[in-house]
Amino acid sequence: MTDPVTTPEPTMRQKIDTSVPHSARIWNYWLGGKDNYPVDEEAGDAYTAVFPGIVTIARSSRAFLHRTIAYLVSEAGIRQFLDVGTGLPTAENTHEVAQRLAPEARIVYVDNDPMILAHARALLFSSHEGATAYIDADVADPDRILAAAAETLDFGRPTALILSNILGHVADYDQARSIVTRLMDALPSGSYLSINDGSRGIDPVFEQAQDAYNNSGAVPYILRSIEEIATFFDGLELIEPGVVSVTQWRSEPGSPTPAVIAEHGGLARKP
């Protein structure tokens, strides 16, 4: 899996701090992308030296996102998506998967990193029938997200909220739950919630690598237990197989039983 080959513009370099590694750019590096800086490559290499399996986690997370979107469009009939914590554009982004199956699908991406927003606007184009919008907002400000997203999405219609590897950036667990609740409260019955995040209690080597990264001065990412991840879906109807390792969420029929990795997620419907 590779990202489009792009180089950050000089003006973009003036807006962002390239002296500190950034999780979205490191993630992009692990996926084979070019939208990163030497400091991100160094941090990514230091991480993989301790835990090479992070590349598998990154790519399995992306594959989980693809499968959930395909389910939402093809089986649940969803045509609106709110993707919070977009990250840098990669192959098969949310709107590409959704609009290939339903060209009229409407997608709003949310992030608060200037590099991500600049690349999203430059690289991600909607189908003619649908719409794609980009919001500069922080996950910790759900009211701003909802107000801006309402310019593109009709919150009177079922909408899928996607929180992929973003809640780990909210250090306080109660705050993370509050964010999910506030966003889902604004969506009508028949809407869906898709969450996946790094999990604790599965792979101690992964935990060691993540703890070292969090202590390096970079923006931390908190691993949570499977039980904590599952509580984000409280009050919703989980779609089978529930909250599981992302490799095991509706894996391709006929494929070998996938290994459990320390990245868990699920999809649930709002009754």
PDB file of C-alpha atoms in Angstrom:
ATOM      1  CA  MET A   1       0.000   0.000   0.000  1.00  0.00           C
ATOM      2  CA  THR A   2       1.487   3.310  -1.004  1.00  0.00           C
ATOM      3  CA  ASP A   3       0.462   6.927  -0.825  1.00  0.00           C
ATOM      4  CA  PRO A   4       0.436   9.311  -3.780  1.00  0.00           C
ATOM      5  CA  VAL A   5       3.953  10.622  -4.315  1.00  0.00           C
ATOM      6  CA  THR A   6       3.833  14.223  -3.195  1.00  0.00           C
ATOM      7  CA  THR A   7       6.286  16.612  -1.606  1.00  0.00           C
ATOM      8  CA  PRO A   8       5.286  19.153   1.053  1.00  0.00           C
ATOM      9  CA  GLU A   9       5.330  22.677  -0.359  1.00  0.00           C
ATOM     10  CA  PRO A  10       7.745  25.275   1.115  1.00  0.00           C
ATOM     11  CA  THR A  11       4.831  27.372   2.372  1.00  0.00           C
ATOM     12  CA  MET A  12       3.508  24.335   4.198  1.00  0.00           C
ATOM     13  CA  ARG A  13       6.833  23.896   5.967  1.00  0.00           C
ATOM     14  CA  GLN A  14       6.415  27.361   7.479  1.00  0.00           C
ATOM     15  CA  LYS A  15       3.101  26.435   9.060  1.00  0.00           C
ATOM     16  CA  ILE A  16       4.075  23.221  10.782  1.00  0.00           C
ATOM     17  CA  ASP A  17       6.762  22.125  13.205  1.00  0.00           C
ATOM     18  CA  THR A  18       9.115  19.764  11.388  1.00  0.00           C
ATOM     19  CA  SER A  19      11.450  19.428  14.381  1.00  0.00           C
ATOM     20  CA  VAL A  20       9.043  17.154  16.275  1.00  0.00           C
ATOM     21  CA  PRO A  21       7.702  13.858  14.910  1.00  0.00           C
ATOM     22  CA  HIS A  22       4.001  13.819  14.124  1.00  0.00           C
ATOM     23  CA  SER A  23       1.920  10.659  14.456  1.00  0.00           C
ATOM     24  CA  ALA A  24       0.016  11.159  11.171  1.00  0.00           C
ATOM     25  CA  ARG A  25       3.249  11.632   9.240  1.00  0.00           C
ATOM     26  CA  ILE A  26       4.861   8.608  10.934  1.00  0.00           C
ATOM     27  CA  TRP A  27       1.774   6.541  10.075  1.00  0.00           C
ATOM     28  CA  ASN A  28       2.097   7.762   6.497  1.00  0.00           C
ATOM     29  CA  TYR A  29       5.748   6.671   6.488  1.00  0.00           C
ATOM     30  CA  TRP A  30       4.841   3.178   7.718  1.00  0.00           C
ATOM     31  CA  LEU A  31       2.334   2.906   4.877  1.00  0.00           C
ATOM     32  CA  GLY A  32       5.057   3.748   2.355  1.00  0.00           C
ATOM     33  CA  GLY A  33       3.977   7.346   1.831  1.00  0.00           C
ATOM     34  CA  LYS A  34       6.054  10.399   0.985  1.00  0.00           C
ATOM     35  CA  ASP A  35       4.222  13.004   3.059  1.00  0.00           C
ATOM     36  CA  ASN A  36       6.654  13.071   5.954  1.00  0.00           C
ATOM     37  CA  TYR A  37       9.936  14.591   7.098  1.00  0.00           C
ATOM     38  CA  PRO A  38      13.300  13.179   8.281  1.00  0.00           C
ATOM     39  CA  VAL A  39      12.245  13.572  11.906  1.00  0.00           C
ATOM     40  CA  ASP A  40       9.210  11.375  11.212  1.00  0.00           C
ATOM     41  CA  GLU A  41      11.302   8.752   9.418  1.00  0.00           C
ATOM     42  CA  GLU A  42      13.757   8.659  12.322  1.00  0.00           C
ATOM     43  CA  ALA A  43      10.961   8.222  14.842  1.00  0.00           C
ATOM     44  CA  GLY A  44       9.288   5.589  12.653  1.00  0.00           C
ATOM     45  CA  ASP A  45      12.526   3.655  12.245  1.00  0.00           C
ATOM     46  CA  ALA A  46      13.223   3.818  15.983  1.00  0.00           C
ATOM     47  CA  TYR A  47       9.736   2.435  16.645  1.00  0.00           C
ATOM     48  CA  THR A  48      10.007  -0.411  14.140  1.00  0.00           C
ATOM     49  CA  ALA A  49      13.411  -1.339  15.523  1.00  0.00           C
ATOM     50  CA  VAL A  50      11.632  -2.185  18.774  1.00  0.00           C
ATOM     51  CA  PHE A  51       8.379  -3.430  17.239  1.00  0.00           C
ATOM     52  CA  PRO A  52       8.416  -4.250  13.510  1.00  0.00           C
ATOM     53  CA  GLY A  53       4.788  -5.361  13.775  1.00  0.00           C
ATOM     54  CA  ILE A  54       3.607  -1.748  13.773  1.00  0.00           C
ATOM     55  CA  VAL A  55       3.586  -1.808   9.968  1.00  0.00           C
ATOM     56  CA  THR A  56       1.154  -4.741  10.062  1.00  0.00           C
ATOM     57  CA  ILE A  57      -1.012  -2.840  12.542  1.00  0.00           C
ATOM     58  CA  ALA A  58      -1.039   0.251  10.338  1.00  0.00           C
ATOM     59  CA  ARG A  59      -2.019  -1.650   7.213  1.00  0.00           C
ATOM     60  CA  SER A  60      -4.528  -3.876   9.003  1.00  0.00           C
ATOM     61  CA  SER A  61      -6.159  -0.774  10.452  1.00  0.00           C
ATOM     62  CA  ARG A  62      -6.546   0.651   6.966  1.00  0.00           C
ATOM     63  CA  ALA A  63      -7.992  -2.625   5.653  1.00  0.00           C
ATOM     64  CA  PHE A  64     -10.524  -2.655   8.521  1.00  0.00           C
ATOM     65  CA  LEU A  65     -11.624   0.838   7.528  1.00  0.00           C
ATOM     66  CA  HIS A  66     -12.149  -0.289   3.928  1.00  0.00           C
ATOM     67  CA  ARG A  67     -14.262  -3.280   4.980  1.00  0.00           C
ATOM     68  CA  THR A  68     -16.444  -1.261   7.345  1.00  0.00           C
ATOM     69  CA  ILE A  69     -17.103   1.403   4.703  1.00  0.00           C
ATOM     70  CA  ALA A  70     -17.997  -1.275   2.145  1.00  0.00           C
ATOM     71  CA  TYR A  71     -20.426  -2.801   4.650  1.00  0.00           C
ATOM     72  CA  LEU A  72     -21.955   0.578   5.461  1.00  0.00           C
ATOM     73  CA  VAL A  73     -22.587   1.411   1.815  1.00  0.00           C
ATOM     74  CA  SER A  74     -23.536  -1.992   0.428  1.00  0.00           C
ATOM     75  CA  GLU A  75     -25.372  -3.573   3.345  1.00  0.00           C
ATOM     76  CA  ALA A  76     -26.495  -0.702   5.576  1.00  0.00           C
ATOM     77  CA  GLY A  77     -27.331   1.772   2.812  1.00  0.00           C
ATOM     78  CA  ILE A  78     -25.347   4.629   4.347  1.00  0.00           C
ATOM     79  CA  ARG A  79     -24.589   7.568   2.058  1.00  0.00           C
ATOM     80  CA  GLN A  80     -23.098  10.077   4.524  1.00  0.00           C
ATOM     81  CA  PHE A  81     -19.776   9.816   6.352  1.00  0.00           C
ATOM     82  CA  LEU A  82     -18.121  11.990   9.001  1.00  0.00           C
ATOM     83  CA  ASP A  83     -14.459  10.937   9.189  1.00  0.00           C
ATOM     84  CA  VAL A  84     -12.836  12.589  12.220  1.00  0.00           C
ATOM     85  CA  GLY A  85      -9.057  12.436  12.471  1.00  0.00           C
ATOM     86  CA  THR A  86      -8.573  11.842   8.780  1.00  0.00           C
ATOM     87  CA  GLY A  87      -4.807  11.553   8.670  1.00  0.00           C
ATOM     88  CA  LEU A  88      -2.797  12.034   5.516  1.00  0.00           C
ATOM     89  CA  PRO A  89      -4.348  10.858   2.233  1.00  0.00           C
ATOM     90  CA  THR A  90      -3.468   7.280   1.331  1.00  0.00           C
ATOM     91  CA  ALA A  91      -4.674   4.780  -1.214  1.00  0.00           C
ATOM     92  CA  GLU A  92      -8.380   3.996  -0.915  1.00  0.00           C
ATOM     93  CA  ASN A  93      -9.546   6.862   1.251  1.00  0.00           C
ATOM     94  CA  THR A  94     -13.031   6.931   2.770  1.00  0.00           C
ATOM     95  CA  HIS A  95     -14.692   8.808  -0.090  1.00  0.00           C
ATOM     96  CA  GLU A  96     -12.970   6.672  -2.732  1.00  0.00           C
ATOM     97  CA  VAL A  97     -14.280   3.432  -1.230  1.00  0.00           C
ATOM     98  CA  ALA A  98     -17.742   4.864  -0.566  1.00  0.00           C
ATOM     99  CA  GLN A  99     -18.218   6.680  -3.882  1.00  0.00           C
ATOM    100  CA  ARG A 100     -17.002   3.746  -5.926  1.00  0.00           C
ATOM    101  CA  LEU A 101     -19.962   1.828  -4.528  1.00  0.00           C
ATOM    102  CA  ALA A 102     -22.361   4.790  -4.326  1.00  0.00           C
ATOM    103  CA  PRO A 103     -21.243   7.834  -6.344  1.00  0.00           C
ATOM    104  CA  GLU A 104     -23.773  10.036  -4.543  1.00  0.00           C
ATOM    105  CA  ALA A 105     -22.124   9.484  -1.143  1.00  0.00           C
ATOM    106  CA  ARG A 106     -21.164  12.605   0.814  1.00  0.00           C
ATOM    107  CA  ILE A 107     -18.067  12.669   3.018  1.00  0.00           C
ATOM    108  CA  VAL A 108     -16.718  15.226   5.476  1.00  0.00           C
ATOM    109  CA  TYR A 109     -13.121  14.856   6.614  1.00  0.00           C
ATOM    110  CA  VAL A 110     -11.971  16.467   9.869  1.00  0.00           C
ATOM    111  CA  ASP A 111      -8.426  17.169  11.038  1.00  0.00           C
ATOM    112  CA  ASN A 112      -6.509  20.002  12.659  1.00  0.00           C
ATOM    113  CA  ASP A 113      -3.095  19.568  11.043  1.00  0.00           C
ATOM    114  CA  PRO A 114      -2.332  22.099   8.270  1.00  0.00           C
ATOM    115  CA  MET A 115      -0.281  19.587   6.298  1.00  0.00           C
ATOM    116  CA  ILE A 116      -3.101  17.050   6.310  1.00  0.00           C
ATOM    117  CA  LEU A 117      -5.702  19.613   5.264  1.00  0.00           C
ATOM    118  CA  ALA A 118      -3.518  20.998   2.486  1.00  0.00           C
ATOM    119  CA  HIS A 119      -2.845  17.552   1.041  1.00  0.00           C
ATOM    120  CA  ALA A 120      -6.485  16.511   1.397  1.00  0.00           C
ATOM    121  CA  ARG A 121      -7.688  19.539  -0.532  1.00  0.00           C
ATOM    122  CA  ALA A 122      -5.053  19.004  -3.204  1.00  0.00           C
ATOM    123  CA  LEU A 123      -5.419  15.253  -3.667  1.00  0.00           C
ATOM    124  CA  LEU A 124      -8.937  14.149  -2.734  1.00  0.00           C
ATOM    125  CA  PHE A 125     -11.640  14.846  -5.298  1.00  0.00           C
ATOM    126  CA  SER A 126     -15.282  13.899  -4.970  1.00  0.00           C
ATOM    127  CA  SER A 127     -17.365  12.205  -7.599  1.00  0.00           C
ATOM    128  CA  HIS A 128     -19.601  14.541  -9.570  1.00  0.00           C
ATOM    129  CA  GLU A 129     -22.732  13.093  -7.958  1.00  0.00           C
ATOM    130  CA  GLY A 130     -21.478  13.264  -4.381  1.00  0.00           C
ATOM    131  CA  ALA A 131     -19.564  15.698  -2.192  1.00  0.00           C
ATOM    132  CA  THR A 132     -16.330  15.816  -0.212  1.00  0.00           C
ATOM    133  CA  ALA A 133     -15.520  18.535   2.321  1.00  0.00           C
ATOM    134  CA  TYR A 134     -12.643  19.214   4.718  1.00  0.00           C
ATOM    135  CA  ILE A 135     -12.951  20.800   8.150  1.00  0.00           C
ATOM    136  CA  ASP A 136     -10.135  22.273  10.222  1.00  0.00           C
ATOM    137  CA  ALA A 137     -11.184  21.243  13.725  1.00  0.00           C
ATOM    138  CA  ASP A 138      -9.929  19.329  16.750  1.00  0.00           C
ATOM    139  CA  VAL A 139     -11.538  16.073  17.860  1.00  0.00           C
ATOM    140  CA  ALA A 140     -11.870  17.666  21.303  1.00  0.00           C
ATOM    141  CA  ASP A 141     -14.290  20.246  19.871  1.00  0.00           C
ATOM    142  CA  PRO A 142     -17.298  18.177  18.735  1.00  0.00           C
ATOM    143  CA  ASP A 143     -19.622  21.194  18.609  1.00  0.00           C
ATOM    144  CA  ARG A 144     -17.412  22.911  16.026  1.00  0.00           C
ATOM    145  CA  ILE A 145     -17.156  19.676  14.050  1.00  0.00           C
ATOM    146  CA  LEU A 146     -20.910  19.216  13.954  1.00  0.00           C
ATOM    147  CA  ALA A 147     -21.658  22.823  13.039  1.00  0.00           C
ATOM    148  CA  ALA A 148     -19.207  22.785  10.132  1.00  0.00           C
ATOM    149  CA  ALA A 149     -20.155  19.296   8.935  1.00  0.00           C
ATOM    150  CA  ALA A 150     -23.825  20.304   8.783  1.00  0.00           C
ATOM    151  CA  GLU A 151     -22.961  22.501   5.803  1.00  0.00           C
ATOM    152  CA  THR A 152     -22.329  19.332   3.762  1.00  0.00           C
ATOM    153  CA  LEU A 153     -24.196  16.569   5.570  1.00  0.00           C
ATOM    154  CA  ASP A 154     -27.890  16.323   6.399  1.00  0.00           C
ATOM    155  CA  PHE A 155     -28.020  15.221  10.019  1.00  0.00           C
ATOM    156  CA  GLY A 156     -31.645  14.308   9.547  1.00  0.00           C
ATOM    157  CA  ARG A 157     -30.402  11.288   7.552  1.00  0.00           C
ATOM    158  CA  PRO A 158     -28.394   8.326   8.865  1.00  0.00           C
ATOM    159  CA  THR A 159     -24.678   9.077   8.936  1.00  0.00           C
ATOM    160  CA  ALA A 160     -21.604   6.989   9.694  1.00  0.00           C
ATOM    161  CA  LEU A 161     -19.158   8.468  12.199  1.00  0.00           C
ATOM    162  CA  ILE A 162     -15.615   7.182  11.688  1.00  0.00           C
ATOM    163  CA  LEU A 163     -13.049   7.508  14.482  1.00  0.00           C
ATOM    164  CA  SER A 164     -10.043   5.582  13.208  1.00  0.00           C
ATOM    165  CA  ASN A 165      -6.960   5.707  15.424  1.00  0.00           C
ATOM    166  CA  ILE A 166      -7.916   9.103  16.811  1.00  0.00           C
ATOM    167  CA  LEU A 167      -9.333   8.485  20.289  1.00  0.00           C
ATOM    168  CA  GLY A 168      -5.907   7.333  21.468  1.00  0.00           C
ATOM    169  CA  HIS A 169      -4.843  10.958  21.109  1.00  0.00           C
ATOM    170  CA  VAL A 170      -7.389  11.932  23.756  1.00  0.00           C
ATOM    171  CA  ALA A 171      -5.483  11.083  26.911  1.00  0.00           C
ATOM    172  CA  ASP A 172      -8.407  11.362  29.304  1.00  0.00           C
ATOM    173  CA  TYR A 173     -10.672   8.344  28.955  1.00  0.00           C
ATOM    174  CA  ASP A 174     -13.807  10.112  30.214  1.00  0.00           C
ATOM    175  CA  GLN A 175     -13.215  12.954  27.759  1.00  0.00           C
ATOM    176  CA  ALA A 176     -12.838  10.455  24.915  1.00  0.00           C
ATOM    177  CA  ARG A 177     -16.160   8.839  25.850  1.00  0.00           C
ATOM    178  CA  SER A 178     -17.800  12.253  26.088  1.00  0.00           C
ATOM    179  CA  ILE A 179     -16.613  13.155  22.586  1.00  0.00           C
ATOM    180  CA  VAL A 180     -18.091   9.974  21.137  1.00  0.00           C
ATOM    181  CA  THR A 181     -21.367  10.528  22.979  1.00  0.00           C
ATOM    182  CA  ARG A 182     -21.664  14.154  21.846  1.00  0.00           C
ATOM    183  CA  LEU A 183     -21.044  13.293  18.206  1.00  0.00           C
ATOM    184  CA  MET A 184     -23.398  10.310  18.181  1.00  0.00           C
ATOM    185  CA  ASP A 185     -26.142  12.238  20.011  1.00  0.00           C
ATOM    186  CA  ALA A 186     -26.283  14.597  17.025  1.00  0.00           C
ATOM    187  CA  LEU A 187     -26.894  11.747  14.568  1.00  0.00           C
ATOM    188  CA  PRO A 188     -30.330  10.190  13.960  1.00  0.00           C
ATOM    189  CA  SER A 189     -31.490   6.633  14.493  1.00  0.00           C
ATOM    190  CA  GLY A 190     -29.983   4.332  11.880  1.00  0.00           C
ATOM    191  CA  SER A 191     -26.592   6.030  12.037  1.00  0.00           C
ATOM    192  CA  TYR A 192     -23.420   4.052  12.665  1.00  0.00           C
ATOM    193  CA  LEU A 193     -20.217   4.355  14.671  1.00  0.00           C
ATOM    194  CA  SER A 194     -16.934   2.854  13.472  1.00  0.00           C
ATOM    195  CA  ILE A 195     -13.983   2.909  15.879  1.00  0.00           C
ATOM    196  CA  ASN A 196     -10.596   1.257  15.824  1.00  0.00           C
ATOM    197  CA  ASP A 197      -7.629   1.981  18.067  1.00  0.00           C
ATOM    198  CA  GLY A 198      -4.458   0.442  19.405  1.00  0.00           C
ATOM    199  CA  SER A 199      -5.183  -1.978  22.237  1.00  0.00           C
ATOM    200  CA  ARG A 200      -3.373  -2.845  25.439  1.00  0.00           C
ATOM    201  CA  GLY A 201      -3.186  -6.335  26.881  1.00  0.00           C
ATOM    202  CA  ILE A 202      -2.344  -8.192  23.666  1.00  0.00           C
ATOM    203  CA  ASP A 203       1.289  -7.542  22.783  1.00  0.00           C
ATOM    204  CA  PRO A 204       3.759  -6.392  25.465  1.00  0.00           C
ATOM    205  CA  VAL A 205       6.419  -5.545  22.881  1.00  0.00           C
ATOM    206  CA  PHE A 206       3.981  -3.172  21.188  1.00  0.00           C
ATOM    207  CA  GLU A 207       3.169  -1.611  24.544  1.00  0.00           C
ATOM    208  CA  GLN A 208       6.863  -1.119  25.293  1.00  0.00           C
ATOM    209  CA  ALA A 209       7.415   0.574  21.944  1.00  0.00           C
ATOM    210  CA  GLN A 210       4.364   2.819  22.354  1.00  0.00           C
ATOM    211  CA  ASP A 211       5.285   3.816  25.898  1.00  0.00           C
ATOM    212  CA  ALA A 212       8.780   4.752  24.699  1.00  0.00           C
ATOM    213  CA  TYR A 213       7.283   6.799  21.870  1.00  0.00           C
ATOM    214  CA  ASN A 214       4.950   8.598  24.264  1.00  0.00           C
ATOM    215  CA  ASN A 215       7.948   9.523  26.434  1.00  0.00           C
ATOM    216  CA  SER A 216       9.979  10.808  23.476  1.00  0.00           C
ATOM    217  CA  GLY A 217       8.390  14.259  23.359  1.00  0.00           C
ATOM    218  CA  ALA A 218       6.081  13.421  20.461  1.00  0.00           C
ATOM    219  CA  VAL A 219       2.320  13.858  20.795  1.00  0.00           C
ATOM    220  CA  PRO A 220       1.329  10.763  22.800  1.00  0.00           C
ATOM    221  CA  TYR A 221      -1.073   8.064  21.693  1.00  0.00           C
ATOM    222  CA  ILE A 222      -2.732   6.094  24.488  1.00  0.00           C
ATOM    223  CA  LEU A 223      -3.331   2.372  24.103  1.00  0.00           C
ATOM    224  CA  ARG A 224      -6.541   1.234  25.771  1.00  0.00           C
ATOM    225  CA  SER A 225      -7.829  -2.129  26.903  1.00  0.00           C
ATOM    226  CA  ILE A 226     -10.307  -3.996  24.723  1.00  0.00           C
ATOM    227  CA  GLU A 227     -12.938  -3.419  27.411  1.00  0.00           C
ATOM    228  CA  GLU A 228     -12.346   0.327  27.299  1.00  0.00           C
ATOM    229  CA  ILE A 229     -12.608   0.389  23.510  1.00  0.00           C
ATOM    230  CA  ALA A 230     -15.837  -1.609  23.734  1.00  0.00           C
ATOM    231  CA  THR A 231     -17.437   0.926  26.076  1.00  0.00           C
ATOM    232  CA  PHE A 232     -17.299   3.569  23.329  1.00  0.00           C
ATOM    233  CA  PHE A 233     -20.165   1.607  21.767  1.00  0.00           C
ATOM    234  CA  ASP A 234     -22.384   1.643  24.872  1.00  0.00           C
ATOM    235  CA  GLY A 235     -26.033   2.144  23.959  1.00  0.00           C
ATOM    236  CA  LEU A 236     -25.491   1.065  20.355  1.00  0.00           C
ATOM    237  CA  GLU A 237     -26.166  -2.221  18.549  1.00  0.00           C
ATOM    238  CA  LEU A 238     -22.873  -3.873  17.678  1.00  0.00           C
ATOM    239  CA  ILE A 239     -22.624  -5.505  14.274  1.00  0.00           C
ATOM    240  CA  GLU A 240     -21.228  -9.025  14.361  1.00  0.00           C
ATOM    241  CA  PRO A 241     -18.556 -10.046  15.254  1.00  0.00           C
ATOM    242  CA  GLY A 242     -18.496  -7.156  17.754  1.00  0.00           C
ATOM    243  CA  VAL A 243     -15.321  -5.544  19.050  1.00  0.00           C
ATOM    244  CA  VAL A 244     -12.452  -7.712  17.848  1.00  0.00           C
ATOM    245  CA  SER A 245      -8.940  -7.487  16.528  1.00  0.00           C
ATOM    246  CA  VAL A 246      -9.275  -5.534  13.274  1.00  0.00           C
ATOM    247  CA  THR A 247      -7.841  -8.442  11.315  1.00  0.00           C
ATOM    248  CA  GLN A 248     -10.792 -10.564  12.427  1.00  0.00           C
ATOM    249  CA  TRP A 249     -13.603  -8.150  11.620  1.00  0.00           C
ATOM    250  CA  ARG A 250     -15.337  -9.747   8.634  1.00  0.00           C
ATOM    251  CA  SER A 251     -12.106 -10.875   7.012  1.00  0.00           C
ATOM    252  CA  GLU A 252     -12.231 -12.001   3.411  1.00  0.00           C
ATOM    253  CA  PRO A 253     -14.205 -15.266   2.974  1.00  0.00           C
ATOM    254  CA  GLY A 254     -11.974 -18.262   2.394  1.00  0.00           C
ATOM    255  CA  SER A 255      -8.859 -16.560   3.727  1.00  0.00           C
ATOM    256  CA  PRO A 256      -6.820 -18.200   6.518  1.00  0.00           C
ATOM    257  CA  THR A 257      -7.838 -17.312  10.054  1.00  0.00           C
ATOM    258  CA  PRO A 258      -6.017 -14.022  10.677  1.00  0.00           C
ATOM    259  CA  ALA A 259      -3.757 -13.530  13.652  1.00  0.00           C
ATOM    260  CA  VAL A 260      -4.889 -11.357  16.543  1.00  0.00           C
ATOM    261  CA  ILE A 261      -3.042  -8.044  16.619  1.00  0.00           C
ATOM    262  CA  ALA A 262      -3.098  -5.221  19.158  1.00  0.00           C
ATOM    263  CA  GLU A 263      -5.559  -3.076  17.236  1.00  0.00           C
ATOM    264  CA  HIS A 264      -9.228  -3.541  18.048  1.00  0.00           C
ATOM    265  CA  GLY A 265     -12.366  -2.079  16.607  1.00  0.00           C
ATOM    266  CA  GLY A 266     -15.983  -2.525  15.769  1.00  0.00           C
ATOM    267  CA  LEU A 267     -19.037  -1.125  14.061  1.00  0.00           C
ATOM    268  CA  ALA A 268     -22.362  -0.367  15.734  1.00  0.00           C
ATOM    269  CA  ARG A 269     -25.776   0.997  14.779  1.00  0.00           C
ATOM    270  CA  LYS A 270     -27.680   3.647  16.686  1.00  0.00           C
ATOM    271  CA  PRO A 271     -31.168   2.261  17.449  1.00  0.00           C
TER     272      PRO A 271
END
